[in-house]
Amino acid sequence: MQERTDHELLKLHQDGDAEAFGELFRRHKDRMWAVALRTARDPEIAADAVQDGFINAFRRAGSFRGDSAVTTWLHRIVVNACLDRLRRIKPTSDITDIDPADARDHHRSVEVRLDVREALDQLPEGQKMALVLVDMHGMSVTEAAQVLEVAEGTVKSRCARGRAAMAQLLEPA
């Protein structure tokens, strides 16, 4: 039996098929988890956002117009769920709270990741989200524009500005 496409599964879900959305979840939960974790940088928030996102997608399946990939639509919902959760909480810690001596005890790649996270946190939200989706999650500019609900040129501009700022922030002293 041929595997159904995401569009077909979403349509079956809209038509009342009890199993169709579960298959969409199984197919895309890991990718949605990855984007949520990169967006929130907190496993607990990411897990809650993925759950919120899939619940919202389940309930709002009728709002899917079909002019983008189902995964792009899911990304948009999960990213928005992350942003909603991040807006509702007060930061409890900051990446700058990490003792630099502790970071040096770890492998160089850990230090680089910490530096990148710290630099990323200093960017405006729009630039940060564009870079997370395009450079870290590997989305195309078109997909990122759909997720962020902005023009492709805006994503390109935000990425360019964000990369330039990151290069300056990560420049050795």
PDB file of N, CA and C in Angstrom, residues 50-155:
ATOM      1  N   VAL A  50       5.625  22.024  21.668  1.00  0.00           N
ATOM      2  CA  VAL A  50       5.300  20.999  20.664  1.00  0.00           C
ATOM      3  C   VAL A  50       3.907  20.442  20.939  1.00  0.00           C
ATOM      4  N   GLN A  51       3.626  20.173  22.202  1.00  0.00           N
ATOM      5  CA  GLN A  51       2.300  19.673  22.564  1.00  0.00           C
ATOM      6  C   GLN A  51       1.228  20.707  22.206  1.00  0.00           C
ATOM      7  N   ASP A  52       1.447  21.961  22.596  1.00  0.00           N
ATOM      8  CA  ASP A  52       0.500  23.032  22.252  1.00  0.00           C
ATOM      9  C   ASP A  52       0.320  23.129  20.743  1.00  0.00           C
ATOM     10  N   GLY A  53       1.453  23.077  20.031  1.00  0.00           N
ATOM     11  CA  GLY A  53       1.415  23.214  18.585  1.00  0.00           C
ATOM     12  C   GLY A  53       0.605  22.116  17.914  1.00  0.00           C
ATOM     13  N   PHE A  54       0.834  20.878  18.315  1.00  0.00           N
ATOM     14  CA  PHE A  54       0.084  19.780  17.703  1.00  0.00           C
ATOM     15  C   PHE A  54      -1.397  19.803  18.092  1.00  0.00           C
ATOM     16  N   ILE A  55      -1.686  20.219  19.316  1.00  0.00           N
ATOM     17  CA  ILE A  55      -3.094  20.353  19.710  1.00  0.00           C
ATOM     18  C   ILE A  55      -3.766  21.434  18.865  1.00  0.00           C
ATOM     19  N   ASN A  56      -3.069  22.564  18.698  1.00  0.00           N
ATOM     20  CA  ASN A  56      -3.613  23.641  17.857  1.00  0.00           C
ATOM     21  C   ASN A  56      -3.791  23.185  16.417  1.00  0.00           C
ATOM     22  N   ALA A  57      -2.817  22.455  15.895  1.00  0.00           N
ATOM     23  CA  ALA A  57      -2.920  21.960  14.519  1.00  0.00           C
ATOM     24  C   ALA A  57      -4.087  20.990  14.383  1.00  0.00           C
ATOM     25  N   PHE A  58      -4.253  20.121  15.372  1.00  0.00           N
ATOM     26  CA  PHE A  58      -5.361  19.165  15.371  1.00  0.00           C
ATOM     27  C   PHE A  58      -6.700  19.909  15.311  1.00  0.00           C
ATOM     28  N   ARG A  59      -6.814  20.926  16.154  1.00  0.00           N
ATOM     29  CA  ARG A  59      -8.077  21.671  16.238  1.00  0.00           C
ATOM     30  C   ARG A  59      -8.304  22.593  15.044  1.00  0.00           C
ATOM     31  N   ARG A  60      -7.213  23.135  14.500  1.00  0.00           N
ATOM     32  CA  ARG A  60      -7.348  24.126  13.433  1.00  0.00           C
ATOM     33  C   ARG A  60      -7.019  23.569  12.055  1.00  0.00           C
ATOM     34  N   ALA A  61      -7.093  22.275  11.896  1.00  0.00           N
ATOM     35  CA  ALA A  61      -6.758  21.657  10.605  1.00  0.00           C
ATOM     36  C   ALA A  61      -7.584  22.255   9.469  1.00  0.00           C
ATOM     37  N   GLY A  62      -8.793  22.668   9.757  1.00  0.00           N
ATOM     38  CA  GLY A  62      -9.646  23.273   8.738  1.00  0.00           C
ATOM     39  C   GLY A  62      -9.123  24.597   8.227  1.00  0.00           C
ATOM     40  N   SER A  63      -8.216  25.235   8.982  1.00  0.00           N
ATOM     41  CA  SER A  63      -7.664  26.523   8.550  1.00  0.00           C
ATOM     42  C   SER A  63      -6.503  26.359   7.565  1.00  0.00           C
ATOM     43  N   PHE A  64      -6.036  25.126   7.390  1.00  0.00           N
ATOM     44  CA  PHE A  64      -4.943  24.876   6.443  1.00  0.00           C
ATOM     45  C   PHE A  64      -5.470  25.061   5.029  1.00  0.00           C
ATOM     46  N   ARG A  65      -4.855  26.022   4.310  1.00  0.00           N
ATOM     47  CA  ARG A  65      -5.334  26.356   2.964  1.00  0.00           C
ATOM     48  C   ARG A  65      -4.706  25.500   1.873  1.00  0.00           C
ATOM     49  N   GLY A  66      -3.625  24.844   2.172  1.00  0.00           N
ATOM     50  CA  GLY A  66      -3.000  23.976   1.191  1.00  0.00           C
ATOM     51  C   GLY A  66      -2.033  24.667   0.255  1.00  0.00           C
ATOM     52  N   ASP A  67      -1.731  25.954   0.520  1.00  0.00           N
ATOM     53  CA  ASP A  67      -0.816  26.674  -0.375  1.00  0.00           C
ATOM     54  C   ASP A  67       0.641  26.560   0.080  1.00  0.00           C
ATOM     55  N   SER A  68       0.894  25.782   1.127  1.00  0.00           N
ATOM     56  CA  SER A  68       2.259  25.504   1.568  1.00  0.00           C
ATOM     57  C   SER A  68       2.323  24.033   1.975  1.00  0.00           C
ATOM     58  N   ALA A  69       3.514  23.591   2.284  1.00  0.00           N
ATOM     59  CA  ALA A  69       3.668  22.215   2.767  1.00  0.00           C
ATOM     60  C   ALA A  69       3.055  22.114   4.159  1.00  0.00           C
ATOM     61  N   VAL A  70       2.550  20.949   4.483  1.00  0.00           N
ATOM     62  CA  VAL A  70       1.992  20.732   5.818  1.00  0.00           C
ATOM     63  C   VAL A  70       3.071  20.972   6.872  1.00  0.00           C
ATOM     64  N   THR A  71       4.311  20.573   6.583  1.00  0.00           N
ATOM     65  CA  THR A  71       5.389  20.780   7.558  1.00  0.00           C
ATOM     66  C   THR A  71       5.640  22.267   7.798  1.00  0.00           C
ATOM     67  N   THR A  72       5.520  23.071   6.765  1.00  0.00           N
ATOM     68  CA  THR A  72       5.695  24.520   6.928  1.00  0.00           C
ATOM     69  C   THR A  72       4.606  25.070   7.832  1.00  0.00           C
ATOM     70  N   TRP A  73       3.383  24.622   7.613  1.00  0.00           N
ATOM     71  CA  TRP A  73       2.251  25.029   8.446  1.00  0.00           C
ATOM     72  C   TRP A  73       2.476  24.591   9.900  1.00  0.00           C
ATOM     73  N   LEU A  74       2.947  23.357  10.097  1.00  0.00           N
ATOM     74  CA  LEU A  74       3.222  22.872  11.449  1.00  0.00           C
ATOM     75  C   LEU A  74       4.347  23.665  12.105  1.00  0.00           C
ATOM     76  N   HIS A  75       5.403  23.967  11.330  1.00  0.00           N
ATOM     77  CA  HIS A  75       6.498  24.782  11.865  1.00  0.00           C
ATOM     78  C   HIS A  75       5.964  26.114  12.380  1.00  0.00           C
ATOM     79  N   ARG A  76       5.131  26.761  11.576  1.00  0.00           N
ATOM     80  CA  ARG A  76       4.588  28.063  11.955  1.00  0.00           C
ATOM     81  C   ARG A  76       3.834  27.944  13.277  1.00  0.00           C
ATOM     82  N   ILE A  77       3.023  26.923  13.397  1.00  0.00           N
ATOM     83  CA  ILE A  77       2.228  26.741  14.619  1.00  0.00           C
ATOM     84  C   ILE A  77       3.137  26.475  15.817  1.00  0.00           C
ATOM     85  N   VAL A  78       4.134  25.617  15.656  1.00  0.00           N
ATOM     86  CA  VAL A  78       5.031  25.280  16.766  1.00  0.00           C
ATOM     87  C   VAL A  78       5.907  26.476  17.149  1.00  0.00           C
ATOM     88  N   VAL A  79       6.436  27.197  16.174  1.00  0.00           N
ATOM     89  CA  VAL A  79       7.237  28.389  16.483  1.00  0.00           C
ATOM     90  C   VAL A  79       6.376  29.408  17.230  1.00  0.00           C
ATOM     91  N   ASN A  80       5.160  29.621  16.773  1.00  0.00           N
ATOM     92  CA  ASN A  80       4.276  30.556  17.470  1.00  0.00           C
ATOM     93  C   ASN A  80       3.972  30.082  18.892  1.00  0.00           C
ATOM     94  N   ALA A  81       3.802  28.784  19.077  1.00  0.00           N
ATOM     95  CA  ALA A  81       3.570  28.247  20.421  1.00  0.00           C
ATOM     96  C   ALA A  81       4.792  28.490  21.313  1.00  0.00           C
ATOM     97  N   CYS A  82       5.987  28.338  20.748  1.00  0.00           N
ATOM     98  CA  CYS A  82       7.220  28.622  21.503  1.00  0.00           C
ATOM     99  C   CYS A  82       7.268  30.090  21.904  1.00  0.00           C
ATOM    100  N   LEU A  83       7.029  30.951  20.944  1.00  0.00           N
ATOM    101  CA  LEU A  83       7.093  32.386  21.220  1.00  0.00           C
ATOM    102  C   LEU A  83       6.049  32.781  22.260  1.00  0.00           C
ATOM    103  N   ASP A  84       4.860  32.212  22.170  1.00  0.00           N
ATOM    104  CA  ASP A  84       3.822  32.491  23.169  1.00  0.00           C
ATOM    105  C   ASP A  84       4.286  32.075  24.558  1.00  0.00           C
ATOM    106  N   ARG A  85       4.852  30.883  24.668  1.00  0.00           N
ATOM    107  CA  ARG A  85       5.320  30.408  25.974  1.00  0.00           C
ATOM    108  C   ARG A  85       6.476  31.254  26.484  1.00  0.00           C
ATOM    109  N   LEU A  86       7.391  31.638  25.602  1.00  0.00           N
ATOM    110  CA  LEU A  86       8.530  32.462  26.024  1.00  0.00           C
ATOM    111  C   LEU A  86       8.081  33.846  26.485  1.00  0.00           C
ATOM    112  N   ARG A  87       7.068  34.388  25.858  1.00  0.00           N
ATOM    113  CA  ARG A  87       6.554  35.704  26.259  1.00  0.00           C
ATOM    114  C   ARG A  87       5.884  35.652  27.630  1.00  0.00           C
ATOM    115  N   ARG A  88       5.319  34.490  27.983  1.00  0.00           N
ATOM    116  CA  ARG A  88       4.583  34.360  29.240  1.00  0.00           C
ATOM    117  C   ARG A  88       5.470  34.097  30.448  1.00  0.00           C
ATOM    118  N   ILE A  89       6.722  33.736  30.214  1.00  0.00           N
ATOM    119  CA  ILE A  89       7.594  33.421  31.355  1.00  0.00           C
ATOM    120  C   ILE A  89       8.642  34.494  31.533  1.00  0.00           C
ATOM    121  N   LYS A  90       9.111  34.589  32.762  1.00  0.00           N
ATOM    122  CA  LYS A  90      10.227  35.473  33.052  1.00  0.00           C
ATOM    123  C   LYS A  90      11.484  34.623  32.994  1.00  0.00           C
ATOM    124  N   PRO A  91      12.543  35.154  32.426  1.00  0.00           N
ATOM    125  CA  PRO A  91      13.768  34.358  32.379  1.00  0.00           C
ATOM    126  C   PRO A  91      14.254  34.025  33.789  1.00  0.00           C
ATOM    127  N   THR A  92      14.584  32.765  34.017  1.00  0.00           N
ATOM    128  CA  THR A  92      15.073  32.345  35.324  1.00  0.00           C
ATOM    129  C   THR A  92      16.589  32.289  35.355  1.00  0.00           C
ATOM    130  N   SER A  93      17.187  32.193  34.198  1.00  0.00           N
ATOM    131  CA  SER A  93      18.642  32.213  34.139  1.00  0.00           C
ATOM    132  C   SER A  93      19.049  32.767  32.793  1.00  0.00           C
ATOM    133  N   ASP A  94      20.275  33.132  32.725  1.00  0.00           N
ATOM    134  CA  ASP A  94      20.797  33.708  31.500  1.00  0.00           C
ATOM    135  C   ASP A  94      22.024  32.907  31.113  1.00  0.00           C
ATOM    136  N   ILE A  95      22.268  32.828  29.840  1.00  0.00           N
ATOM    137  CA  ILE A  95      23.440  32.080  29.374  1.00  0.00           C
ATOM    138  C   ILE A  95      24.721  32.695  29.950  1.00  0.00           C
ATOM    139  N   THR A  96      24.689  33.994  30.291  1.00  0.00           N
ATOM    140  CA  THR A  96      25.870  34.647  30.850  1.00  0.00           C
ATOM    141  C   THR A  96      26.121  34.217  32.286  1.00  0.00           C
ATOM    142  N   ASP A  97      25.161  33.501  32.916  1.00  0.00           N
ATOM    143  CA  ASP A  97      25.354  32.991  34.267  1.00  0.00           C
ATOM    144  C   ASP A  97      26.307  31.796  34.294  1.00  0.00           C
ATOM    145  N   ILE A  98      26.628  31.254  33.145  1.00  0.00           N
ATOM    146  CA  ILE A  98      27.506  30.086  33.086  1.00  0.00           C
ATOM    147  C   ILE A  98      28.929  30.539  33.392  1.00  0.00           C
ATOM    148  N   ASP A  99      29.549  29.866  34.329  1.00  0.00           N
ATOM    149  CA  ASP A  99      30.912  30.191  34.719  1.00  0.00           C
ATOM    150  C   ASP A  99      31.856  29.841  33.565  1.00  0.00           C
ATOM    151  N   PRO A 100      32.603  30.844  33.066  1.00  0.00           N
ATOM    152  CA  PRO A 100      33.519  30.562  31.940  1.00  0.00           C
ATOM    153  C   PRO A 100      34.531  29.456  32.263  1.00  0.00           C
ATOM    154  N   ALA A 101      34.909  29.328  33.542  1.00  0.00           N
ATOM    155  CA  ALA A 101      35.865  28.269  33.912  1.00  0.00           C
ATOM    156  C   ALA A 101      35.242  26.899  33.682  1.00  0.00           C
ATOM    157  N   ASP A 102      33.940  26.766  33.950  1.00  0.00           N
ATOM    158  CA  ASP A 102      33.264  25.500  33.706  1.00  0.00           C
ATOM    159  C   ASP A 102      33.232  25.173  32.220  1.00  0.00           C
ATOM    160  N   ALA A 103      32.990  26.190  31.400  1.00  0.00           N
ATOM    161  CA  ALA A 103      32.922  25.962  29.956  1.00  0.00           C
ATOM    162  C   ALA A 103      34.264  25.480  29.421  1.00  0.00           C
ATOM    163  N   ARG A 104      35.348  25.990  29.978  1.00  0.00           N
ATOM    164  CA  ARG A 104      36.673  25.576  29.500  1.00  0.00           C
ATOM    165  C   ARG A 104      36.978  24.127  29.849  1.00  0.00           C
ATOM    166  N   ASP A 105      36.272  23.584  30.848  1.00  0.00           N
ATOM    167  CA  ASP A 105      36.479  22.188  31.226  1.00  0.00           C
ATOM    168  C   ASP A 105      35.896  21.231  30.193  1.00  0.00           C
ATOM    169  N   HIS A 106      35.050  21.721  29.341  1.00  0.00           N
ATOM    170  CA  HIS A 106      34.393  20.897  28.335  1.00  0.00           C
ATOM    171  C   HIS A 106      35.123  21.009  27.004  1.00  0.00           C
ATOM    172  N   HIS A 107      34.720  20.174  26.125  1.00  0.00           N
ATOM    173  CA  HIS A 107      35.283  20.154  24.777  1.00  0.00           C
ATOM    174  C   HIS A 107      35.092  21.505  24.090  1.00  0.00           C
ATOM    175  N   ARG A 108      35.976  21.862  23.189  1.00  0.00           N
ATOM    176  CA  ARG A 108      35.925  23.143  22.479  1.00  0.00           C
ATOM    177  C   ARG A 108      34.577  23.375  21.798  1.00  0.00           C
ATOM    178  N   SER A 109      33.959  22.340  21.297  1.00  0.00           N
ATOM    179  CA  SER A 109      32.675  22.519  20.615  1.00  0.00           C
ATOM    180  C   SER A 109      31.596  23.021  21.567  1.00  0.00           C
ATOM    181  N   VAL A 110      31.680  22.641  22.824  1.00  0.00           N
ATOM    182  CA  VAL A 110      30.722  23.137  23.814  1.00  0.00           C
ATOM    183  C   VAL A 110      30.937  24.638  24.008  1.00  0.00           C
ATOM    184  N   GLU A 111      32.189  25.058  24.074  1.00  0.00           N
ATOM    185  CA  GLU A 111      32.485  26.484  24.214  1.00  0.00           C
ATOM    186  C   GLU A 111      31.929  27.268  23.028  1.00  0.00           C
ATOM    187  N   VAL A 112      32.125  26.735  21.857  1.00  0.00           N
ATOM    188  CA  VAL A 112      31.631  27.416  20.661  1.00  0.00           C
ATOM    189  C   VAL A 112      30.115  27.526  20.703  1.00  0.00           C
ATOM    190  N   ARG A 113      29.441  26.442  21.082  1.00  0.00           N
ATOM    191  CA  ARG A 113      27.975  26.487  21.175  1.00  0.00           C
ATOM    192  C   ARG A 113      27.508  27.525  22.177  1.00  0.00           C
ATOM    193  N   LEU A 114      28.177  27.608  23.308  1.00  0.00           N
ATOM    194  CA  LEU A 114      27.814  28.604  24.315  1.00  0.00           C
ATOM    195  C   LEU A 114      28.019  30.018  23.784  1.00  0.00           C
ATOM    196  N   ASP A 115      29.135  30.234  23.091  1.00  0.00           N
ATOM    197  CA  ASP A 115      29.402  31.543  22.506  1.00  0.00           C
ATOM    198  C   ASP A 115      28.336  31.910  21.478  1.00  0.00           C
ATOM    199  N   VAL A 116      27.963  30.937  20.668  1.00  0.00           N
ATOM    200  CA  VAL A 116      26.952  31.186  19.643  1.00  0.00           C
ATOM    201  C   VAL A 116      25.612  31.495  20.302  1.00  0.00           C
ATOM    202  N   ARG A 117      25.247  30.744  21.313  1.00  0.00           N
ATOM    203  CA  ARG A 117      23.976  31.009  22.012  1.00  0.00           C
ATOM    204  C   ARG A 117      23.965  32.395  22.636  1.00  0.00           C
ATOM    205  N   GLU A 118      25.063  32.752  23.269  1.00  0.00           N
ATOM    206  CA  GLU A 118      25.149  34.070  23.897  1.00  0.00           C
ATOM    207  C   GLU A 118      25.022  35.167  22.846  1.00  0.00           C
ATOM    208  N   ALA A 119      25.720  35.005  21.735  1.00  0.00           N
ATOM    209  CA  ALA A 119      25.636  35.989  20.657  1.00  0.00           C
ATOM    210  C   ALA A 119      24.227  36.024  20.066  1.00  0.00           C
ATOM    211  N   LEU A 120      23.636  34.865  19.863  1.00  0.00           N
ATOM    212  CA  LEU A 120      22.291  34.777  19.312  1.00  0.00           C
ATOM    213  C   LEU A 120      21.280  35.488  20.211  1.00  0.00           C
ATOM    214  N   ASP A 121      21.455  35.363  21.522  1.00  0.00           N
ATOM    215  CA  ASP A 121      20.549  36.010  22.473  1.00  0.00           C
ATOM    216  C   ASP A 121      20.620  37.532  22.413  1.00  0.00           C
ATOM    217  N   GLN A 122      21.699  38.060  21.855  1.00  0.00           N
ATOM    218  CA  GLN A 122      21.853  39.509  21.767  1.00  0.00           C
ATOM    219  C   GLN A 122      21.197  40.105  20.516  1.00  0.00           C
ATOM    220  N   LEU A 123      20.764  39.246  19.601  1.00  0.00           N
ATOM    221  CA  LEU A 123      20.137  39.721  18.369  1.00  0.00           C
ATOM    222  C   LEU A 123      18.674  40.074  18.608  1.00  0.00           C
ATOM    223  N   PRO A 124      18.131  40.983  17.788  1.00  0.00           N
ATOM    224  CA  PRO A 124      16.684  41.225  17.833  1.00  0.00           C
ATOM    225  C   PRO A 124      15.945  39.932  17.494  1.00  0.00           C
ATOM    226  N   GLU A 125      14.739  39.771  18.032  1.00  0.00           N
ATOM    227  CA  GLU A 125      13.986  38.526  17.874  1.00  0.00           C
ATOM    228  C   GLU A 125      13.819  38.116  16.409  1.00  0.00           C
ATOM    229  N   GLY A 126      13.525  39.067  15.529  1.00  0.00           N
ATOM    230  CA  GLY A 126      13.322  38.746  14.118  1.00  0.00           C
ATOM    231  C   GLY A 126      14.559  38.134  13.475  1.00  0.00           C
ATOM    232  N   GLN A 127      15.721  38.723  13.763  1.00  0.00           N
ATOM    233  CA  GLN A 127      16.971  38.193  13.217  1.00  0.00           C
ATOM    234  C   GLN A 127      17.275  36.822  13.814  1.00  0.00           C
ATOM    235  N   LYS A 128      17.063  36.692  15.107  1.00  0.00           N
ATOM    236  CA  LYS A 128      17.340  35.423  15.778  1.00  0.00           C
ATOM    237  C   LYS A 128      16.475  34.308  15.187  1.00  0.00           C
ATOM    238  N   MET A 129      15.183  34.567  15.028  1.00  0.00           N
ATOM    239  CA  MET A 129      14.284  33.535  14.504  1.00  0.00           C
ATOM    240  C   MET A 129      14.647  33.168  13.068  1.00  0.00           C
ATOM    241  N   ALA A 130      14.974  34.159  12.256  1.00  0.00           N
ATOM    242  CA  ALA A 130      15.356  33.876  10.873  1.00  0.00           C
ATOM    243  C   ALA A 130      16.610  32.994  10.835  1.00  0.00           C
ATOM    244  N   LEU A 131      17.608  33.324  11.650  1.00  0.00           N
ATOM    245  CA  LEU A 131      18.836  32.525  11.679  1.00  0.00           C
ATOM    246  C   LEU A 131      18.596  31.124  12.219  1.00  0.00           C
ATOM    247  N   VAL A 132      17.775  30.999  13.248  1.00  0.00           N
ATOM    248  CA  VAL A 132      17.482  29.675  13.799  1.00  0.00           C
ATOM    249  C   VAL A 132      16.833  28.797  12.738  1.00  0.00           C
ATOM    250  N   LEU A 133      15.847  29.341  12.041  1.00  0.00           N
ATOM    251  CA  LEU A 133      15.135  28.534  11.053  1.00  0.00           C
ATOM    252  C   LEU A 133      15.989  28.214   9.832  1.00  0.00           C
ATOM    253  N   VAL A 134      16.706  29.198   9.316  1.00  0.00           N
ATOM    254  CA  VAL A 134      17.465  29.005   8.073  1.00  0.00           C
ATOM    255  C   VAL A 134      18.814  28.326   8.334  1.00  0.00           C
ATOM    256  N   ASP A 135      19.600  28.883   9.242  1.00  0.00           N
ATOM    257  CA  ASP A 135      20.962  28.385   9.434  1.00  0.00           C
ATOM    258  C   ASP A 135      21.051  27.184  10.368  1.00  0.00           C
ATOM    259  N   MET A 136      20.187  27.132  11.354  1.00  0.00           N
ATOM    260  CA  MET A 136      20.302  26.030  12.315  1.00  0.00           C
ATOM    261  C   MET A 136      19.344  24.890  12.012  1.00  0.00           C
ATOM    262  N   HIS A 137      18.172  25.219  11.488  1.00  0.00           N
ATOM    263  CA  HIS A 137      17.200  24.162  11.207  1.00  0.00           C
ATOM    264  C   HIS A 137      17.210  23.754   9.732  1.00  0.00           C
ATOM    265  N   GLY A 138      17.935  24.512   8.905  1.00  0.00           N
ATOM    266  CA  GLY A 138      18.089  24.141   7.507  1.00  0.00           C
ATOM    267  C   GLY A 138      16.887  24.413   6.621  1.00  0.00           C
ATOM    268  N   MET A 139      16.012  25.289   7.053  1.00  0.00           N
ATOM    269  CA  MET A 139      14.852  25.628   6.211  1.00  0.00           C
ATOM    270  C   MET A 139      15.291  26.503   5.046  1.00  0.00           C
ATOM    271  N   SER A 140      14.545  26.434   3.981  1.00  0.00           N
ATOM    272  CA  SER A 140      14.781  27.351   2.880  1.00  0.00           C
ATOM    273  C   SER A 140      14.254  28.721   3.292  1.00  0.00           C
ATOM    274  N   VAL A 141      14.690  29.750   2.595  1.00  0.00           N
ATOM    275  CA  VAL A 141      14.205  31.107   2.863  1.00  0.00           C
ATOM    276  C   VAL A 141      12.698  31.159   2.659  1.00  0.00           C
ATOM    277  N   THR A 142      12.211  30.467   1.646  1.00  0.00           N
ATOM    278  CA  THR A 142      10.772  30.437   1.362  1.00  0.00           C
ATOM    279  C   THR A 142      10.001  29.835   2.525  1.00  0.00           C
ATOM    280  N   GLU A 143      10.474  28.687   3.033  1.00  0.00           N
ATOM    281  CA  GLU A 143       9.807  28.050   4.168  1.00  0.00           C
ATOM    282  C   GLU A 143       9.846  28.935   5.407  1.00  0.00           C
ATOM    283  N   ALA A 144      11.014  29.524   5.683  1.00  0.00           N
ATOM    284  CA  ALA A 144      11.146  30.393   6.862  1.00  0.00           C
ATOM    285  C   ALA A 144      10.212  31.590   6.744  1.00  0.00           C
ATOM    286  N   ALA A 145      10.084  32.143   5.541  1.00  0.00           N
ATOM    287  CA  ALA A 145       9.183  33.284   5.334  1.00  0.00           C
ATOM    288  C   ALA A 145       7.745  32.882   5.638  1.00  0.00           C
ATOM    289  N   GLN A 146       7.367  31.687   5.241  1.00  0.00           N
ATOM    290  CA  GLN A 146       6.010  31.213   5.519  1.00  0.00           C
ATOM    291  C   GLN A 146       5.801  30.989   7.009  1.00  0.00           C
ATOM    292  N   VAL A 147       6.786  30.401   7.676  1.00  0.00           N
ATOM    293  CA  VAL A 147       6.678  30.157   9.114  1.00  0.00           C
ATOM    294  C   VAL A 147       6.573  31.476   9.877  1.00  0.00           C
ATOM    295  N   LEU A 148       7.424  32.433   9.515  1.00  0.00           N
ATOM    296  CA  LEU A 148       7.453  33.713  10.219  1.00  0.00           C
ATOM    297  C   LEU A 148       6.402  34.700   9.716  1.00  0.00           C
ATOM    298  N   GLU A 149       5.727  34.318   8.637  1.00  0.00           N
ATOM    299  CA  GLU A 149       4.683  35.145   8.022  1.00  0.00           C
ATOM    300  C   GLU A 149       5.213  36.525   7.629  1.00  0.00           C
ATOM    301  N   VAL A 150       6.368  36.513   6.949  1.00  0.00           N
ATOM    302  CA  VAL A 150       6.979  37.722   6.406  1.00  0.00           C
ATOM    303  C   VAL A 150       7.419  37.431   4.977  1.00  0.00           C
ATOM    304  N   ALA A 151       7.806  38.458   4.263  1.00  0.00           N
ATOM    305  CA  ALA A 151       8.280  38.304   2.891  1.00  0.00           C
ATOM    306  C   ALA A 151       9.648  37.608   2.874  1.00  0.00           C
ATOM    307  N   GLU A 152       9.934  36.927   1.764  1.00  0.00           N
ATOM    308  CA  GLU A 152      11.229  36.255   1.625  1.00  0.00           C
ATOM    309  C   GLU A 152      12.374  37.246   1.754  1.00  0.00           C
ATOM    310  N   GLY A 153      12.202  38.425   1.176  1.00  0.00           N
ATOM    311  CA  GLY A 153      13.237  39.460   1.275  1.00  0.00           C
ATOM    312  C   GLY A 153      13.520  39.858   2.711  1.00  0.00           C
ATOM    313  N   THR A 154      12.485  39.841   3.531  1.00  0.00           N
ATOM    314  CA  THR A 154      12.652  40.164   4.948  1.00  0.00           C
ATOM    315  C   THR A 154      13.496  39.100   5.631  1.00  0.00           C
ATOM    316  N   VAL A 155      13.247  37.839   5.309  1.00  0.00           N
ATOM    317  CA  VAL A 155      14.042  36.748   5.888  1.00  0.00           C
ATOM    318  C   VAL A 155      15.499  36.886   5.442  1.00  0.00           C
TER     319      VAL A 155
END
